[in-house]
CSV table of C-alpha atoms and ligand atoms in Angstrom, one decimal:
chain,number,residue,atom,x,y,z
A,1,MET,CA,-25.1,-29.5,7.2
A,2,THR,CA,-22.2,-27.0,6.6
A,3,THR,CA,-20.6,-25.8,9.8
A,4,MET,CA,-19.6,-22.3,10.6
A,5,GLU,CA,-16.0,-23.5,10.7
A,6,GLU,CA,-16.3,-24.9,7.1
A,7,THR,CA,-17.9,-21.7,5.7
A,8,ILE,CA,-15.4,-19.3,7.3
A,9,THR,CA,-12.4,-21.3,6.1
A,10,ARG,CA,-13.9,-21.8,2.6
A,11,ALA,CA,-14.6,-18.0,2.3
A,12,ILE,CA,-11.0,-17.1,3.0
A,13,VAL,CA,-9.5,-19.8,0.8
A,14,GLU,CA,-11.8,-19.1,-2.2
A,15,ARG,CA,-11.6,-15.3,-2.0
A,16,TYR,CA,-7.8,-15.3,-1.5
A,17,PHE,CA,-7.3,-17.6,-4.5
A,18,ASP,CA,-9.7,-15.6,-6.6
A,19,LYS,CA,-7.6,-12.5,-5.8
A,20,LEU,CA,-4.3,-14.3,-6.5
A,21,ARG,CA,-5.6,-15.9,-9.8
A,22,SER,CA,-6.8,-12.6,-11.1
A,23,HIS,CA,-3.4,-11.0,-10.4
A,24,LEU,CA,-1.1,-13.5,-12.0
A,25,ARG,CA,-0.8,-11.5,-15.2
A,26,LEU,CA,-0.3,-7.8,-14.4
A,27,ASP,CA,0.2,-4.5,-16.1
A,28,VAL,CA,2.3,-3.4,-13.1
A,29,ALA,CA,4.0,-5.4,-10.3
A,30,ILE,CA,5.2,-3.2,-7.5
A,31,VAL,CA,7.7,-4.5,-4.9
A,32,GLY,CA,7.5,-2.9,-1.5
A,33,ALA,CA,4.6,-1.1,0.2
A,34,GLY,CA,6.4,1.9,1.4
A,35,PRO,CA,5.1,5.4,0.6
A,36,SER,CA,6.4,5.6,-3.0
A,37,GLY,CA,5.1,2.1,-3.9
A,38,LEU,CA,1.7,2.8,-2.3
A,39,VAL,CA,1.2,6.1,-4.1
A,40,ALA,CA,2.3,4.5,-7.4
A,41,ALA,CA,-0.1,1.6,-6.8
A,42,ARG,CA,-3.0,3.9,-6.1
A,43,ASP,CA,-2.4,6.2,-9.1
A,44,LEU,CA,-1.9,3.3,-11.5
A,45,ALA,CA,-5.0,1.4,-10.3
A,46,ALA,CA,-7.0,4.6,-10.4
A,47,ALA,CA,-5.8,4.9,-14.1
A,48,GLY,CA,-7.4,1.5,-14.8
A,49,LYS,CA,-4.2,-0.6,-14.7
A,50,ARG,CA,-4.1,-4.1,-13.2
A,51,VAL,CA,-1.7,-3.6,-10.3
A,52,ALA,CA,-0.4,-5.8,-7.5
A,53,LEU,CA,1.9,-4.8,-4.7
A,54,PHE,CA,4.0,-7.4,-3.0
A,55,GLU,CA,5.2,-6.6,0.6
A,56,ARG,CA,7.4,-8.8,2.7
A,57,LYS,CA,6.2,-7.6,6.1
A,58,LEU,CA,2.8,-8.3,7.6
A,59,ALA,CA,2.0,-4.6,7.8
A,60,PRO,CA,2.3,-2.5,4.6
A,61,GLY,CA,3.5,1.1,5.1
A,62,GLY,CA,7.3,0.7,5.0
A,63,GLY,CA,9.2,3.4,6.9
A,64,VAL,CA,6.2,5.6,7.5
A,65,TRP,CA,5.0,4.1,10.8
A,66,GLY,CA,8.0,5.1,12.9
A,67,GLY,CA,8.2,8.8,11.9
A,68,GLY,CA,11.6,10.0,13.0
A,69,MET,CA,13.3,7.9,15.7
A,70,LEU,CA,10.0,6.3,16.6
A,71,MET,CA,8.3,9.7,17.1
A,72,ASN,CA,5.3,9.0,14.9
A,73,GLU,CA,5.0,12.3,13.1
A,74,VAL,CA,6.4,12.9,9.6
A,75,VAL,CA,7.2,16.1,7.7
A,76,VAL,CA,6.0,16.8,4.2
A,77,GLN,CA,6.9,19.9,2.1
A,78,GLU,CA,4.4,22.1,0.2
A,79,PRO,CA,4.8,20.6,-3.3
A,80,ALA,CA,3.8,17.2,-2.1
A,81,LEU,CA,0.7,18.2,-0.1
A,82,ALA,CA,-1.4,17.8,-3.2
A,83,VAL,CA,-0.9,14.0,-3.0
A,84,LEU,CA,-2.1,14.0,0.6
A,85,ARG,CA,-5.1,16.2,-0.3
A,86,ASP,CA,-6.1,13.6,-3.0
A,87,LEU,CA,-6.0,10.9,-0.3
A,88,GLN,CA,-7.8,13.0,2.3
A,89,VAL,CA,-5.0,12.7,4.8
A,90,ASP,CA,-4.9,15.5,7.4
A,91,THR,CA,-1.9,17.8,7.2
A,92,HIS,CA,-0.9,20.4,9.9
A,93,PRO,CA,1.0,23.5,8.7
A,94,PHE,CA,4.3,24.0,10.4
A,95,GLU,CA,6.8,26.8,9.5
A,96,GLY,CA,8.8,27.4,6.4
A,97,GLY,CA,6.5,25.7,3.9
A,98,TYR,CA,6.4,22.4,5.8
A,99,ALA,CA,3.5,20.5,7.3
A,100,THR,CA,3.4,17.6,9.7
A,101,VAL,CA,1.3,14.5,9.3
A,102,ASP,CA,0.4,11.8,11.8
A,103,ALA,CA,2.5,8.8,10.7
A,104,VAL,CA,-0.1,6.3,11.6
A,105,GLN,CA,-2.8,8.2,9.6
A,106,LEU,CA,-0.4,8.6,6.7
A,107,ALA,CA,0.4,4.8,6.6
A,108,ALA,CA,-3.3,3.9,7.0
A,109,GLY,CA,-4.3,6.5,4.4
A,110,LEU,CA,-1.8,5.3,1.8
A,111,ILE,CA,-2.8,1.7,2.2
A,112,PHE,CA,-6.5,2.4,2.1
A,113,ALA,CA,-6.1,4.6,-1.0
A,114,ALA,CA,-4.2,2.0,-2.9
A,115,SER,CA,-6.6,-0.8,-2.0
A,116,LYS,CA,-9.7,1.3,-2.6
A,117,ALA,CA,-8.4,2.3,-6.0
A,118,GLY,CA,-8.2,-1.4,-6.9
A,119,ALA,CA,-4.6,-2.4,-6.4
A,120,ALA,CA,-4.2,-5.8,-4.8
A,121,ILE,CA,-1.9,-5.9,-1.8
A,122,PHE,CA,-0.2,-9.2,-1.1
A,123,ASN,CA,1.4,-8.8,2.3
A,124,ALA,CA,3.8,-11.4,3.9
A,125,VAL,CA,5.0,-12.2,0.3
A,126,SER,CA,8.6,-11.7,-0.6
A,127,VAL,CA,10.1,-11.1,-4.0
A,128,GLU,CA,13.1,-13.3,-4.4
A,129,ASP,CA,13.9,-13.0,-8.1
A,130,ILE,CA,12.8,-11.4,-11.4
A,131,VAL,CA,11.6,-12.9,-14.7
A,132,PHE,CA,14.0,-11.8,-17.4
A,133,GLN,CA,13.0,-12.6,-21.0
A,134,ASN,CA,13.7,-11.1,-24.4
A,135,ASP,CA,16.1,-8.5,-22.8
A,136,ARG,CA,13.5,-7.0,-20.5
A,137,VAL,CA,12.3,-7.5,-17.0
A,138,ALA,CA,9.0,-9.3,-17.4
A,139,GLY,CA,7.8,-10.3,-13.9
A,140,LEU,CA,8.6,-11.4,-10.4
A,141,VAL,CA,9.4,-14.6,-8.6
A,142,VAL,CA,7.5,-14.7,-5.2
A,143,ASN,CA,7.3,-16.8,-2.1
A,144,TRP,CA,5.8,-16.5,1.4
A,145,ALA,CA,8.0,-14.3,3.5
A,146,PRO,CA,8.1,-16.8,6.4
A,147,VAL,CA,9.4,-19.4,3.9
A,148,GLN,CA,12.2,-17.1,2.9
A,149,ARG,CA,12.9,-16.1,6.5
A,150,LEU,CA,13.1,-19.7,7.7
A,151,GLU,CA,15.2,-20.7,4.7
A,152,MET,CA,12.8,-23.5,3.9
A,153,HIS,CA,13.6,-25.3,0.6
A,154,VAL,CA,10.3,-24.4,-1.1
A,155,ASP,CA,10.1,-23.4,-4.8
A,156,PRO,CA,8.4,-20.1,-5.5
A,157,LEU,CA,5.7,-19.1,-7.9
A,158,VAL,CA,5.7,-16.5,-10.6
A,159,VAL,CA,3.7,-13.4,-11.7
A,160,THR,CA,4.2,-11.8,-15.1
A,161,ALA,CA,4.0,-8.0,-15.6
A,162,ARG,CA,4.4,-5.5,-18.4
A,163,ALA,CA,6.2,-3.2,-15.9
A,164,VAL,CA,8.0,-3.9,-12.6
A,165,LEU,CA,8.5,-1.1,-10.0
A,166,ASP,CA,11.2,-1.4,-7.4
A,167,GLY,CA,9.9,0.3,-4.3
A,168,THR,CA,12.0,-1.7,-1.9
A,169,GLY,CA,13.6,1.3,-0.2
A,170,HIS,CA,17.2,1.5,0.9
A,171,PRO,CA,18.3,-1.9,-0.3
A,172,ALA,CA,17.0,-1.5,-3.9
A,173,GLU,CA,16.6,-5.2,-3.9
A,174,VAL,CA,15.0,-5.8,-7.3
A,175,ILE,CA,17.4,-3.5,-9.1
A,176,GLY,CA,20.3,-5.3,-7.4
A,177,MET,CA,18.9,-8.7,-8.5
A,178,ALA,CA,18.5,-7.5,-12.1
A,179,CYS,CA,22.1,-6.3,-12.2
A,180,ARG,CA,23.5,-9.3,-10.5
A,181,LYS,CA,21.5,-12.1,-12.0
A,182,ALA,CA,20.7,-10.8,-15.5
A,183,GLY,CA,24.1,-9.1,-15.8
A,184,ILE,CA,22.5,-5.9,-17.2
A,185,ARG,CA,23.7,-2.3,-17.1
A,186,ILE,CA,21.1,0.0,-15.9
A,187,ASP,CA,20.5,3.8,-16.4
A,188,THR,CA,22.6,5.1,-13.5
A,189,PRO,CA,26.0,6.8,-13.5
A,190,THR,CA,27.9,3.5,-13.0
A,191,GLY,CA,25.5,1.2,-14.9
A,192,GLY,CA,24.8,-0.5,-11.5
A,193,VAL,CA,23.5,0.4,-8.0
A,194,VAL,CA,25.7,3.4,-7.0
A,195,GLY,CA,24.6,3.4,-3.3
A,196,GLU,CA,23.4,5.9,-0.9
A,197,ARG,CA,25.4,9.0,0.1
A,198,PRO,CA,25.3,10.6,3.6
A,199,MET,CA,22.6,12.9,4.9
A,200,TRP,CA,21.7,16.0,2.9
A,201,MET,CA,18.0,16.5,3.1
A,202,GLU,CA,17.5,19.0,0.3
A,203,ARG,CA,19.6,17.2,-2.2
A,204,GLY,CA,18.2,13.8,-1.2
A,205,GLU,CA,14.6,14.9,-1.7
A,206,GLN,CA,15.5,16.4,-5.1
A,207,SER,CA,17.4,13.3,-6.3
A,208,THR,CA,14.7,10.9,-5.2
A,209,VAL,CA,12.3,12.5,-7.6
A,210,GLU,CA,14.9,13.0,-10.3
A,211,SER,CA,16.1,9.4,-10.2
A,212,THR,CA,12.6,8.0,-10.4
A,213,LYS,CA,12.7,6.5,-13.9
A,214,GLN,CA,12.9,3.5,-16.1
A,215,LEU,CA,16.3,1.9,-15.5
A,216,TYR,CA,16.0,-0.9,-18.0
A,217,PRO,CA,13.2,-2.1,-20.3
A,218,GLY,CA,10.4,-3.2,-18.0
A,219,LEU,CA,12.2,-2.1,-14.8
A,220,TYR,CA,11.3,1.2,-13.0
A,221,ALA,CA,12.5,2.6,-9.6
A,222,SER,CA,10.8,4.8,-7.0
A,223,GLY,CA,11.6,6.2,-3.6
A,224,MET,CA,14.8,5.3,-1.8
A,225,ALA,CA,15.4,2.4,-4.2
A,226,ALA,CA,15.6,5.0,-7.1
A,227,ASN,CA,17.7,7.4,-5.0
A,228,ASN,CA,20.2,4.7,-3.9
A,229,ALA,CA,20.5,3.2,-7.3
A,230,SER,CA,21.5,6.6,-8.7
A,231,GLY,CA,23.8,7.6,-5.7
A,232,GLY,CA,21.5,10.2,-4.1
A,233,ALA,CA,21.9,11.6,-0.6
A,234,ARG,CA,20.1,10.3,2.4
A,235,MET,CA,17.2,12.5,3.7
A,236,GLY,CA,15.7,10.9,6.8
A,237,PRO,CA,12.2,11.6,8.0
A,238,ILE,CA,10.9,14.0,5.3
A,239,PHE,CA,8.4,12.2,3.0
A,240,GLY,CA,7.5,14.7,0.3
A,241,GLY,CA,10.0,13.2,-2.1
A,242,MET,CA,8.7,9.7,-1.6
A,243,LEU,CA,5.1,10.8,-2.4
A,244,LEU,CA,6.1,12.7,-5.5
A,245,SER,CA,8.4,9.9,-6.6
A,246,GLY,CA,5.5,7.4,-6.4
A,247,ARG,CA,3.3,9.8,-8.4
A,248,LYS,CA,6.0,10.3,-11.0
A,249,ALA,CA,6.7,6.6,-11.3
A,250,ALA,CA,3.0,6.0,-11.9
A,251,GLU,CA,2.8,8.6,-14.6
A,252,LEU,CA,5.9,7.3,-16.4
A,253,ILE,CA,4.6,3.7,-16.3
A,254,ARG,CA,1.1,4.7,-17.4
A,255,ARG,CA,2.5,6.7,-20.3
A,256,ASP,CA,4.8,3.8,-21.4
A,257,LEU,CA,2.0,1.2,-21.2
A,258,ASP,CA,-0.4,3.4,-23.1
A,259,ALA,CA,2.2,4.3,-25.9
B,1,48F,O1,11.6,1.8,2.6
B,1,48F,P1,10.2,2.0,2.3
B,1,48F,O2,9.4,2.8,3.2
B,1,48F,O3,10.1,2.6,0.8
B,1,48F,P2,10.1,4.0,0.1
B,1,48F,O4,8.9,4.2,-0.6
B,1,48F,O5,10.2,5.0,1.4
B,1,48F,C1,11.3,5.3,2.1
B,1,48F,C2,10.9,5.9,3.4
B,1,48F,O6,10.1,5.1,4.2
B,1,48F,C3,12.1,6.3,4.3
B,1,48F,C4,12.6,7.7,3.9
B,1,48F,C5,14.0,7.8,3.6
B,1,48F,O7,14.7,8.1,4.7
B,1,48F,O8,11.9,8.6,3.8
B,1,48F,O9,13.0,5.3,4.3
B,1,48F,O10,11.4,4.1,-0.6
B,1,48F,O11,9.5,0.6,2.1
B,1,48F,C6,10.1,-0.4,1.4
B,1,48F,C7,9.2,-1.7,1.6
B,1,48F,O12,9.7,-2.7,0.7
B,1,48F,C8,9.6,-4.0,1.4
B,1,48F,C9,10.0,-3.6,2.8
B,1,48F,O13,9.6,-4.6,3.7
B,1,48F,C10,9.4,-2.3,3.0
B,1,48F,O14,8.1,-2.3,3.6
B,1,48F,N1,10.5,-4.9,0.7
B,1,48F,C11,11.9,-4.8,0.6
B,1,48F,N2,12.4,-5.8,-0.1
B,1,48F,C12,11.3,-6.6,-0.5
B,1,48F,C13,10.2,-6.0,0.1
B,1,48F,C14,11.2,-7.8,-1.2
B,1,48F,N3,12.3,-8.4,-1.8
B,1,48F,N4,10.0,-8.3,-1.4
B,1,48F,C15,8.9,-7.7,-0.8
B,1,48F,N5,9.0,-6.6,-0.1
C-alpha cells in the first residue's frame, strides 16, 4: 500500500521535474523576479511565449516588498497605472499625478499575474553564467542558490533561450557576465556597463525606460539593470519606470521573436 508520505513526496518530485523539463528550451529566459522582470514575464507569457523566470531569492518580488526605507508603500506615476489596472492591483490617488500602492499587494499581484499568465518561476535558483554561441547570447547556466551561497563545488545545469532578459536590478549581473566572459561590446555609451549615477528621480525614471533595449543579439535589459548598464540616474522608491520598462522589454522581445 502507498503511504501518504510516499504520495506527497512523489507529487512534488514529479510535478517539479515536469515543470523543469518543459522549460529547458525557452523562447525567453528572464533573470530576476523584480518588478520589471515580472511584468515582462507576464506580458510575454500572455502573448503565448514559453517563458521562465529565474530568481535567486526564496521570495520573488525583488525590491518591491520594502517600499521606501521599509515603509511598505510604493509610488507609481500616472503613465504606469495602466499596467496595474491590467493586473487588478489597487491604486490610491495621491497628488501631482502620483498614486500609492501597497507594496505587499504589488509584489503579490506581479507574481500572481506572471504565474497565472503561464510563466514558470524558478525561485532559489541562481544564474551563474550565460550560454554564448554563434555570436549571440543563447541561454543561461543555472544552479541552486544555496549551492552558490555555500560555495559548494557543484556543476550547474543549462537552459537554452531565443532571448535572455537581464532583470537583475542594480548589479546588472547577466550583462556584466556577458561583457566580462564573452568579451563583447554592448549597445551602451561605453560598450560596457557604465554604472549608476546619483539620485535624480525624474531622469532615472525616464532613462530606465529609454535604456530598455536589446544590448547584444539575444541579450535584453530591463529595470535597474538597463538603467545602470547605460549610466542612468538612481530614482529610489518610485516604480512606474520599472513597470513600463518590463512592458517595453516584453514588446521588443515579442516583436523580435515574431519577425
Ligand atoms: O532589483 P529588482 O527589484 O529589479 P528591477 O525590476 O526593479 C528595481 C526596483 O526594485 C528598485 C527601484 C530602483 O530604486 O525601483 O530597486 O530592476 O530585482 C532584481 C532581482 O534579481 C535577482 C535578485 O535577487 C532580485 O530579486 N537576481 C539578481 N541577480 C540574480 C538574480 C542572479 N544572478 N540569478 C538570479 N536572480
